[in-house]
Amino acid sequence: MQATTLPPALNLQSWNLDQVLDDLNEFGFALIDDIYSLDYVQTLANECTSHLAEFRAAGIQNGVVSHIRSDHILWIDGQLPIAQQHLQTLEHLSQALNQAFYLGIKEVEAHFACYNAGEFYALHRDNPQQKNDRMISTVFYLHESWQEDWGGQLRLQDKLGQWHIIQPQPNRLAIFQSDVLHEVLLSKQQRLSITAWLRSGGSIWNG
Ligand code: OGA
Ligand code: MN
């Protein structure tokens, strides 16, 4: 399949879209490292941290349940122009996914997330029993640095039942089917990210 053209403003490093599609198909998840220029990641981190006072405790369907998740989030809208550029990348990725897997993705919905020391998100699926229209989940990590002993890993079960521990490495994009089981292990440092869902507006995942 043809690689899609990505927004030049981001100075995207080249990444292997075919590999991403293959991994998603085989395992239900894929990683892209060093996806953006460091300038962009820095600018995005500044946009995120300058709004931290507006972040709110994250909810689960009907409200805040702090024993399930304790992070704080800020939904991304037109007031956050740097984050919007990341959403543009995800729109291009959605086109490629639609062409490859006929997912019918129509929208991208996203929030910043901040896990302070001691915070986590217990085992869950973003689309349990296909109850919503989230097809693909993506998480982009934007803190300046990360060390393995800081915790905060994304732990995820692939389509074949195998578990993976994914470090929240800066400038890494994790992409996975929204119906796979995953969790965020307790973080010992401030961990900054953008979670985004590629949504179909109605249809369901058959993968
Ligand atoms: C989520 C989530 C994983 C991560 O926001 O639903 O599972 O690594 N995030 O931040
Ligand atoms: Mn999740």
Tab-separated table of C-alpha atoms and ligand atoms in Angstrom:
chain	number	residue	atom	x	y	z
A	1	MET	CA	0.000	0.000	0.000
A	2	GLN	CA	1.024	3.630	-0.485
A	3	ALA	CA	2.529	5.539	2.413
A	4	THR	CA	0.429	8.587	3.219
A	5	THR	CA	1.930	12.062	3.198
A	6	LEU	CA	2.405	13.442	6.675
A	7	PRO	CA	2.290	17.087	7.766
A	8	PRO	CA	5.683	18.607	6.857
A	9	ALA	CA	5.410	21.211	9.622
A	10	LEU	CA	6.253	18.527	12.152
A	11	ASN	CA	9.548	17.620	10.557
A	12	LEU	CA	8.628	13.979	10.952
A	13	GLN	CA	11.434	11.522	11.001
A	14	SER	CA	10.847	8.782	8.488
A	15	TRP	CA	9.044	5.756	9.889
A	16	ASN	CA	8.090	2.496	8.360
A	17	LEU	CA	4.334	2.537	7.913
A	18	ASP	CA	4.300	-0.945	6.403
A	19	GLN	CA	5.978	-2.327	9.529
A	20	VAL	CA	3.393	-0.584	11.707
A	21	LEU	CA	0.546	-2.077	9.667
A	22	ASP	CA	2.140	-5.547	9.782
A	23	ASP	CA	2.617	-5.385	13.572
A	24	LEU	CA	-0.937	-4.172	14.142
A	25	ASN	CA	-2.256	-6.954	11.974
A	26	GLU	CA	-0.197	-9.686	13.622
A	27	PHE	CA	-0.040	-8.575	17.268
A	28	GLY	CA	-2.711	-5.882	17.634
A	29	PHE	CA	-0.095	-3.335	18.633
A	30	ALA	CA	2.854	-1.401	17.204
A	31	LEU	CA	5.453	1.094	18.396
A	32	ILE	CA	7.010	3.996	16.538
A	33	ASP	CA	10.095	5.522	18.151
A	34	ASP	CA	11.510	9.000	17.520
A	35	ILE	CA	8.452	9.918	15.535
A	36	TYR	CA	8.943	13.715	15.721
A	37	SER	CA	11.756	16.208	15.765
A	38	LEU	CA	12.986	16.969	19.289
A	39	ASP	CA	11.971	20.596	18.726
A	40	TYR	CA	8.384	19.554	18.262
A	41	VAL	CA	8.378	17.313	21.355
A	42	GLN	CA	9.851	20.144	23.429
A	43	THR	CA	7.254	22.634	22.175
A	44	LEU	CA	4.474	20.128	22.840
A	45	ALA	CA	5.780	19.465	26.365
A	46	ASN	CA	5.783	23.238	26.991
A	47	GLU	CA	2.193	23.496	25.804
A	48	CYS	CA	1.255	20.598	28.096
A	49	THR	CA	3.018	21.869	31.224
A	50	SER	CA	1.765	25.435	30.771
A	51	HIS	CA	-1.795	24.054	31.108
A	52	LEU	CA	-1.228	21.645	34.020
A	53	ALA	CA	-3.336	23.782	36.355
A	54	GLU	CA	-6.357	23.058	34.134
A	55	PHE	CA	-5.986	19.253	34.250
A	56	ARG	CA	-8.820	17.392	35.985
A	57	ALA	CA	-8.997	13.969	37.662
A	58	ALA	CA	-9.696	11.416	34.959
A	59	GLY	CA	-13.039	9.599	35.054
A	60	ILE	CA	-14.220	6.131	34.104
A	61	GLN	CA	-17.589	6.247	32.373
A	62	ASN	CA	-19.652	7.468	35.349
A	63	GLY	CA	-17.146	9.429	37.314
A	64	VAL	CA	-13.823	9.445	39.083
A	65	VAL	CA	-12.702	6.121	40.587
A	66	SER	CA	-9.318	6.727	42.154
A	67	HIS	CA	-8.545	3.061	42.895
A	68	ILE	CA	-8.760	2.341	39.150
A	69	ARG	CA	-6.940	5.370	37.806
A	70	SER	CA	-5.371	8.378	39.448
A	71	ASP	CA	-4.036	10.420	36.524
A	72	HIS	CA	-5.218	13.911	35.537
A	73	ILE	CA	-6.237	14.854	32.015
A	74	LEU	CA	-6.999	17.792	29.716
A	75	TRP	CA	-9.093	17.214	26.591
A	76	ILE	CA	-7.484	18.614	23.445
A	77	ASP	CA	-9.389	21.209	21.443
A	78	GLY	CA	-8.533	24.108	19.135
A	79	GLN	CA	-7.044	26.048	22.077
A	80	LEU	CA	-4.022	23.713	22.037
A	81	PRO	CA	-2.477	24.298	18.588
A	82	ILE	CA	0.722	22.310	19.128
A	83	ALA	CA	-1.190	19.211	20.244
A	84	GLN	CA	-3.463	19.707	17.220
A	85	GLN	CA	-0.476	18.995	14.993
A	86	HIS	CA	-0.124	15.580	16.618
A	87	LEU	CA	-3.829	14.980	15.933
A	88	GLN	CA	-3.128	15.784	12.288
A	89	THR	CA	-0.512	13.028	12.209
A	90	LEU	CA	-3.073	10.664	13.708
A	91	GLU	CA	-5.583	11.642	11.024
A	92	HIS	CA	-3.063	10.640	8.376
A	93	LEU	CA	-2.393	7.409	10.226
A	94	SER	CA	-6.165	6.801	10.335
A	95	GLN	CA	-6.343	7.084	6.545
A	96	ALA	CA	-3.626	4.464	6.201
A	97	LEU	CA	-5.415	2.179	8.687
A	98	ASN	CA	-8.697	2.602	6.859
A	99	GLN	CA	-7.068	1.673	3.575
A	100	ALA	CA	-5.325	-1.365	5.062
A	101	PHE	CA	-7.997	-2.712	7.415
A	102	TYR	CA	-11.282	-1.014	6.395
A	103	LEU	CA	-11.757	0.283	9.925
A	104	GLY	CA	-13.966	3.183	8.916
A	105	ILE	CA	-12.186	5.578	11.283
A	106	LYS	CA	-13.800	9.012	11.090
A	107	GLU	CA	-12.603	10.945	14.116
A	108	VAL	CA	-9.723	11.411	16.490
A	109	GLU	CA	-10.436	12.197	20.142
A	110	ALA	CA	-7.555	12.995	22.475
A	111	HIS	CA	-6.437	14.242	25.861
A	112	PHE	CA	-3.198	15.094	27.578
A	113	ALA	CA	-2.551	12.898	30.607
A	114	CYS	CA	-0.323	13.588	33.590
A	115	TYR	CA	0.595	10.843	36.051
A	116	ASN	CA	2.327	12.302	39.080
A	117	ALA	CA	4.521	10.138	41.320
A	118	GLY	CA	2.390	7.339	42.814
A	119	GLU	CA	-0.248	7.388	40.063
A	120	PHE	CA	-1.344	4.530	37.796
A	121	TYR	CA	-4.195	3.180	35.675
A	122	ALA	CA	-5.338	-0.376	36.533
A	123	LEU	CA	-5.952	-3.130	33.974
A	124	HIS	CA	-8.656	-2.158	31.473
A	125	ARG	CA	-9.747	-2.104	27.845
A	126	ASP	CA	-10.528	1.203	26.126
A	127	ASN	CA	-13.397	-0.450	24.282
A	128	PRO	CA	-14.746	-3.267	26.466
A	129	GLN	CA	-17.036	-5.657	24.526
A	130	GLN	CA	-17.104	-3.201	21.628
A	131	LYS	CA	-19.324	-0.902	23.699
A	132	ASN	CA	-18.048	2.267	22.056
A	133	ASP	CA	-16.641	3.249	18.683
A	134	ARG	CA	-12.953	3.392	19.669
A	135	MET	CA	-11.085	1.235	17.150
A	136	ILE	CA	-7.458	2.106	17.803
A	137	SER	CA	-5.811	3.646	20.873
A	138	THR	CA	-2.599	5.624	20.645
A	139	VAL	CA	-0.354	7.012	23.371
A	140	PHE	CA	2.441	9.485	22.717
A	141	TYR	CA	4.990	10.121	25.495
A	142	LEU	CA	6.273	13.662	25.764
A	143	HIS	CA	8.180	14.047	29.051
A	144	GLU	CA	11.781	15.130	28.546
A	145	SER	CA	13.440	11.894	29.692
A	146	TRP	CA	12.557	8.529	31.202
A	147	GLN	CA	14.519	5.941	33.179
A	148	GLU	CA	13.543	2.282	33.447
A	149	ASP	CA	13.400	2.361	37.256
A	150	TRP	CA	10.821	5.179	37.249
A	151	GLY	CA	8.001	2.670	36.583
A	152	GLY	CA	5.056	4.015	34.615
A	153	GLN	CA	5.317	1.313	31.946
A	154	LEU	CA	2.449	0.472	29.655
A	155	ARG	CA	1.759	-3.243	30.186
A	156	LEU	CA	-0.260	-4.734	27.370
A	157	GLN	CA	-1.527	-8.124	26.211
A	158	ASP	CA	-1.208	-8.654	22.483
A	159	LYS	CA	-3.727	-10.393	20.229
A	160	LEU	CA	-1.892	-13.691	20.686
A	161	GLY	CA	-2.157	-13.497	24.481
A	162	GLN	CA	1.466	-12.483	25.086
A	163	TRP	CA	2.190	-9.703	27.643
A	164	HIS	CA	4.547	-6.812	26.841
A	165	ILE	CA	6.090	-4.167	29.070
A	166	ILE	CA	6.520	-0.951	27.139
A	167	GLN	CA	8.678	1.846	28.509
A	168	PRO	CA	7.097	5.300	28.176
A	169	GLN	CA	10.128	6.486	26.269
A	170	PRO	CA	9.962	10.152	25.188
A	171	ASN	CA	8.999	10.629	21.515
A	172	ARG	CA	7.504	7.110	21.324
A	173	LEU	CA	4.050	6.442	19.892
A	174	ALA	CA	2.311	3.255	21.058
A	175	ILE	CA	-0.581	2.135	18.853
A	176	PHE	CA	-2.938	-0.705	19.794
A	177	GLN	CA	-6.397	-2.125	19.178
A	178	SER	CA	-8.743	-0.483	21.675
A	179	ASP	CA	-10.094	-3.886	22.770
A	180	VAL	CA	-6.802	-5.267	24.132
A	181	LEU	CA	-6.142	-5.473	27.886
A	182	HIS	CA	-3.591	-2.989	29.209
A	183	GLU	CA	-2.567	-0.956	32.249
A	184	VAL	CA	-0.222	1.809	33.337
A	185	LEU	CA	2.063	0.627	36.146
A	186	LEU	CA	2.652	2.964	39.082
A	187	SER	CA	4.797	5.877	38.046
A	188	LYS	CA	7.522	7.241	40.327
A	189	GLN	CA	8.007	10.460	38.376
A	190	GLN	CA	5.790	12.876	36.516
A	191	ARG	CA	4.781	11.121	33.282
A	192	LEU	CA	3.288	13.192	30.446
A	193	SER	CA	1.455	11.838	27.419
A	194	ILE	CA	-1.316	12.275	24.897
A	195	THR	CA	-3.835	9.437	24.691
A	196	ALA	CA	-5.858	9.523	21.471
A	197	TRP	CA	-8.555	7.229	20.119
A	198	LEU	CA	-9.254	6.711	16.458
A	199	ARG	CA	-13.033	6.356	16.318
A	200	SER	CA	-15.345	4.904	13.735
A	201	GLY	CA	-18.483	6.784	14.672
A	202	GLY	CA	-20.496	3.584	14.878
A	203	SER	CA	-19.055	0.432	13.342
A	204	ILE	CA	-17.254	-2.293	15.299
A	205	TRP	CA	-13.825	-3.871	15.261
A	206	ASN	CA	-13.735	-7.398	13.836
A	207	GLY	CA	-10.006	-8.071	14.246
B	1	OGA	C1	-5.362	5.254	28.571
B	1	OGA	C2	-4.171	4.378	28.700
B	1	OGA	C3	-1.772	4.089	28.505
B	1	OGA	C4	-0.501	4.871	28.706
B	1	OGA	O1	-5.201	6.483	28.621
B	1	OGA	O2	-6.479	4.713	28.395
B	1	OGA	O3	-4.349	3.188	28.826
B	1	OGA	O4	0.580	4.296	28.486
B	1	OGA	N1	-2.932	4.907	28.609
B	1	OGA	O5	-0.572	6.036	29.077
B	2	MN	MN	-6.310	2.643	28.109
